[in-house]
Coordinates of C-alpha atoms and ligand atoms in Angstrom, one line a residue:
M1 CA 108.3 127.0 86.7
G2 CA 106.1 124.4 88.3
L3 CA 102.5 124.9 89.2
L4 CA 103.4 124.7 92.9
N5 CA 106.7 126.5 92.9
G6 CA 107.9 127.4 96.3
K7 CA 104.8 126.2 98.1
V8 CA 105.2 124.1 101.2
A9 CA 102.9 121.1 101.3
I10 CA 102.1 118.5 103.9
I11 CA 100.7 115.3 102.5
T12 CA 99.5 112.7 105.1
G13 CA 99.6 108.9 104.4
A14 CA 102.0 109.6 101.5
G15 CA 104.2 106.5 101.8
N16 CA 101.9 104.5 99.5
G17 CA 99.3 104.7 96.8
L18 CA 97.6 108.0 96.1
G19 CA 99.4 109.9 98.8
A20 CA 102.8 108.9 97.3
A21 CA 101.6 109.8 93.8
Y22 CA 100.5 113.2 95.1
A23 CA 103.9 113.8 96.9
R24 CA 105.9 112.9 93.8
A25 CA 103.7 115.1 91.5
F26 CA 103.9 118.0 94.0
G27 CA 107.7 117.6 94.1
A28 CA 107.9 117.7 90.4
E29 CA 105.8 120.9 90.3
G30 CA 108.2 122.7 92.6
A31 CA 106.6 122.2 96.0
K32 CA 108.6 121.4 99.1
V33 CA 106.9 118.3 100.5
L34 CA 106.5 116.9 104.0
V35 CA 105.8 113.2 103.3
N36 CA 103.9 111.8 106.3
D37 CA 103.2 108.1 106.8
L38 CA 103.0 106.0 109.9
G39 CA 104.4 103.2 107.7
G40 CA 104.5 99.6 108.5
A41 CA 101.5 97.4 108.2
R42 CA 98.7 97.7 105.8
D43 CA 96.4 98.9 108.5
G44 CA 98.6 101.8 109.3
S45 CA 100.0 100.3 112.5
G46 CA 103.7 99.6 112.7
G47 CA 105.5 102.8 112.9
S48 CA 108.2 102.7 110.4
I49 CA 109.3 105.8 108.5
G50 CA 110.5 103.6 105.6
P51 CA 107.7 104.1 103.1
A52 CA 107.7 107.9 103.6
Q53 CA 111.5 108.0 103.3
Q54 CA 111.4 106.0 100.1
V55 CA 109.0 108.6 98.6
V56 CA 111.3 111.4 99.8
D57 CA 114.3 109.7 98.1
D58 CA 112.3 109.5 94.9
I59 CA 111.5 113.2 95.1
T60 CA 115.0 114.3 95.8
A61 CA 116.5 112.0 93.2
A62 CA 114.2 113.8 90.7
G63 CA 115.6 117.2 91.8
G64 CA 112.9 118.1 94.3
E65 CA 112.8 119.0 98.0
A66 CA 111.1 116.8 100.6
V67 CA 111.3 115.5 104.2
A68 CA 109.9 112.4 105.8
N69 CA 107.6 112.2 108.8
G70 CA 106.4 109.2 110.6
N71 CA 103.8 110.6 113.0
D72 CA 100.3 109.2 113.6
V73 CA 97.7 111.6 112.1
S74 CA 95.0 110.4 114.5
T75 CA 96.3 112.1 117.6
M76 CA 96.6 115.8 118.4
E77 CA 100.3 115.3 119.3
G78 CA 100.8 113.6 115.9
G79 CA 99.0 116.4 114.0
Q80 CA 101.0 119.0 115.9
A81 CA 104.3 117.2 115.3
I82 CA 103.6 117.1 111.6
F83 CA 102.9 120.8 111.5
D84 CA 106.0 121.6 113.7
Q85 CA 108.3 119.6 111.4
A86 CA 107.2 121.5 108.3
M87 CA 107.5 124.8 110.2
K88 CA 111.0 123.9 111.4
Q89 CA 112.1 122.9 108.0
W90 CA 110.6 125.6 105.8
G91 CA 108.9 128.1 108.1
R92 CA 105.5 128.0 106.5
V93 CA 102.7 125.7 105.3
D94 CA 100.8 126.6 102.1
I95 CA 99.0 123.3 101.4
L96 CA 97.7 120.4 103.5
V97 CA 96.4 117.2 101.9
N98 CA 94.6 115.0 104.4
N99 CA 95.0 111.6 102.7
A100 CA 96.0 109.0 105.4
G101 CA 93.5 106.2 105.7
I102 CA 92.7 102.6 106.5
L103 CA 89.9 100.2 105.6
R104 CA 88.1 97.8 107.9
D105 CA 85.2 96.7 105.7
E106 CA 82.5 94.6 107.3
T107 CA 78.8 94.4 107.1
F108 CA 77.1 96.6 109.8
H109 CA 75.5 93.7 111.6
K110 CA 78.8 91.8 111.9
G111 CA 80.9 94.9 112.5
S112 CA 82.8 95.6 115.7
E113 CA 82.9 98.7 117.8
A114 CA 86.7 98.5 117.7
N115 CA 86.8 98.8 113.9
W116 CA 84.3 101.6 114.0
D117 CA 86.4 103.5 116.5
L118 CA 89.6 102.9 114.5
V119 CA 88.3 103.9 111.1
M120 CA 86.6 107.0 112.6
K121 CA 89.8 107.9 114.4
V122 CA 92.2 107.6 111.5
H123 CA 90.0 109.3 108.9
L124 CA 87.8 111.8 110.7
K125 CA 89.7 112.6 113.8
G126 CA 93.0 112.4 111.8
T127 CA 91.7 115.0 109.4
Y128 CA 90.8 117.1 112.5
C129 CA 94.1 116.7 114.2
C130 CA 96.2 117.6 111.2
T131 CA 94.0 120.4 110.1
K132 CA 93.8 122.1 113.5
P133 CA 97.3 123.6 113.7
V134 CA 97.6 124.2 110.0
F135 CA 94.2 126.0 109.8
E136 CA 95.2 128.2 112.8
W137 CA 98.5 129.1 111.1
M138 CA 96.9 129.8 107.8
R139 CA 94.2 131.9 109.4
A140 CA 96.9 134.2 110.9
N141 CA 99.2 134.2 107.8
G142 CA 97.1 135.0 104.8
G143 CA 95.5 131.7 103.9
G144 CA 96.4 128.5 102.1
T145 CA 94.8 125.4 100.7
I146 CA 93.5 122.3 102.5
V147 CA 92.2 119.3 100.6
N148 CA 90.4 116.5 102.5
T149 CA 89.8 113.1 101.1
S150 CA 86.2 112.0 101.1
S151 CA 84.7 109.1 99.1
T152 CA 81.7 108.0 97.1
S153 CA 81.2 105.7 100.1
G154 CA 80.5 108.8 102.2
L155 CA 78.2 110.4 99.8
L156 CA 76.3 107.4 98.3
G157 CA 77.2 104.5 100.4
N158 CA 79.0 101.3 99.6
F159 CA 78.2 97.8 100.8
G160 CA 80.2 96.8 103.8
Q161 CA 81.5 100.2 104.5
S162 CA 79.4 101.6 107.3
N163 CA 82.4 102.7 109.4
Y164 CA 84.3 104.1 106.4
G165 CA 81.2 105.7 104.9
A166 CA 80.3 107.4 108.1
A167 CA 83.9 108.8 108.5
K168 CA 84.0 109.9 104.9
G169 CA 80.5 111.6 105.2
G170 CA 81.8 113.3 108.2
I171 CA 84.9 114.6 106.3
Y172 CA 82.6 116.0 103.7
G173 CA 80.6 117.9 106.3
L174 CA 83.7 119.1 108.0
T175 CA 85.1 120.3 104.7
R176 CA 82.0 122.4 104.0
V177 CA 82.2 124.1 107.4
L178 CA 85.9 124.8 107.1
A179 CA 85.4 126.3 103.7
I180 CA 82.7 128.6 105.1
E181 CA 84.8 129.5 108.1
G182 CA 88.1 129.7 106.2
R183 CA 87.1 131.8 103.2
K184 CA 87.4 135.2 104.9
Y185 CA 91.0 134.3 105.8
G186 CA 91.9 133.2 102.3
I187 CA 91.8 129.5 103.2
K188 CA 90.6 127.4 100.3
V189 CA 89.1 124.1 101.6
M190 CA 88.0 121.3 99.3
C191 CA 87.6 117.6 99.2
M192 CA 88.4 115.0 96.6
S193 CA 86.7 111.6 96.3
P194 CA 89.2 109.7 94.2
S195 CA 88.6 106.3 92.7
A196 CA 91.9 104.5 92.2
L197 CA 93.3 101.1 92.2
T198 CA 95.8 101.2 95.1
R199 CA 96.9 98.9 97.9
M200 CA 93.8 100.0 99.8
T201 CA 91.4 99.1 97.2
E202 CA 93.0 96.2 95.3
D203 CA 91.2 93.6 97.3
L204 CA 87.8 95.0 96.8
P205 CA 86.2 92.9 94.0
R206 CA 84.5 95.9 92.5
Y207 CA 87.7 97.8 91.9
R208 CA 89.5 94.8 90.5
E209 CA 86.6 94.1 88.1
L210 CA 86.5 97.7 87.0
A211 CA 90.3 97.9 86.6
E212 CA 90.3 94.8 84.5
A213 CA 87.3 95.6 82.3
E214 CA 88.5 97.2 79.1
D215 CA 86.1 100.2 79.4
G216 CA 85.3 99.8 83.0
F217 CA 87.7 101.9 84.9
P218 CA 88.6 105.5 83.9
V219 CA 92.1 106.2 82.8
A220 CA 92.2 108.7 85.5
G221 CA 91.8 105.9 88.0
L222 CA 95.5 105.6 88.0
P223 CA 97.1 107.4 91.0
D224 CA 99.5 109.4 88.8
T225 CA 96.6 110.8 86.8
I226 CA 94.5 111.6 89.9
A227 CA 97.6 113.3 91.3
Q228 CA 97.4 115.8 88.4
S229 CA 93.9 116.8 89.6
M230 CA 95.3 117.2 93.1
V231 CA 98.1 119.5 91.8
Y232 CA 95.5 121.6 90.0
M233 CA 93.3 121.9 93.1
C234 CA 96.3 123.0 95.2
S235 CA 97.7 125.4 92.6
D236 CA 96.8 129.1 92.1
L237 CA 95.0 128.1 88.9
C238 CA 92.2 126.7 91.1
G239 CA 91.1 130.0 92.6
M240 CA 88.6 131.0 95.2
D241 CA 86.4 134.0 94.8
K242 CA 85.1 136.1 97.6
S243 CA 82.0 133.9 98.2
G244 CA 84.2 130.9 98.8
K245 CA 83.8 127.6 97.1
V246 CA 83.9 124.0 98.0
M247 CA 84.9 121.8 95.1
H248 CA 84.2 118.2 95.1
V249 CA 86.2 116.1 92.7
G250 CA 85.1 112.5 92.3
R251 CA 86.1 110.0 89.7
P252 CA 88.2 112.4 87.7
G253 CA 88.2 110.0 84.7
I254 CA 84.5 110.5 84.3
A255 CA 84.9 114.2 84.7
E256 CA 82.9 114.8 87.8
L257 CA 84.3 118.1 88.9
K258 CA 81.7 120.2 90.5
V259 CA 81.4 123.1 92.7
V260 CA 79.0 122.0 95.4
R261 CA 78.8 125.4 97.1
S262 CA 79.3 128.8 95.7
Ligands
ADP1 P1 95.2 104.7 99.2 O1 96.3 105.2 98.4 O2 94.2 104.0 98.5 O3 94.5 105.9 99.9 P2 97.1 103.2 100.9 O4 96.8 102.2 101.9 O5 97.9 102.9 99.8 O6 95.6 103.7 100.4 O7 97.6 104.5 101.6 C1 97.2 105.0 102.8 C2 98.4 105.4 103.7 O8 97.9 105.9 104.9 C3 99.2 104.1 104.0 O9 100.5 104.3 103.5 C4 99.2 104.1 105.5 O10 100.4 103.6 106.1 C5 98.8 105.5 105.9 N1 98.3 105.6 107.2 C6 97.3 104.8 107.8 N2 97.0 105.2 109.0 C7 97.8 106.3 109.3 C8 98.0 107.1 110.4 N3 97.3 106.9 111.6 N4 98.9 108.1 110.4 C9 99.7 108.3 109.2 N5 99.5 107.5 108.1 C10 98.6 106.5 108.2

């Protein structure tokens, strides 16, 4: 018996990095996984289903059940199509992990409006677009779990990440409101701020330094380890009492797991 046995999970941006680690871990824990990724280029443009299909192949080779999806999370049509595919395949959605993302780091004074719009669109609007149909379905069907991806950048600020920090701060605020509005329907809404060395972060000098320093980067900074925290958050072990809770998980390796609202 896996921790997510029989649950249907949608994971966005799951063709690489953390999302792929979540998808594989979910598959191993018995979930049926819709693996979404727009694929292609590093910035999320490109439109190939390849990376998502590769993760699906890994899951099925390990005895799990999964399906690939190549829709863009940042449009309403994309969010709806992702939901529709999961419904068509399995007839329900128990878990949504909003993980898709891109980086366009630049100092604020040199930054462009185009990058601002793009980063806001993929992260903040993407979370909105994917959550909208899922939240509505969960509201009418006894609840479920939604985990959004925030960042220490959104809570504390990181140099060169005004667009990303603003989007991630917005996701944090959205999470809190959805947790309040969702709790009476049994919808558990949380966000995680992972710190991992992935394709997205490997070029950031701070991450490389931390990863290379012997005691600098927590063991849990590895995607597969962070994925175990995600499994826990999406399992029935991580409950929600009647008052509703928003959990914020950041830097799992240094054990920052706190309830920010109860
Ligand atoms: P990390 O694992 O650090 O979060 P990655 O770049 O490895 O970062 O993974 C983010 C994933 O999100 C990428 O695979 C990328 O293709 C995907 N992605 C980016 N934009 C979109 C989008 N609009 N729709 C769906 N997936 C996207």
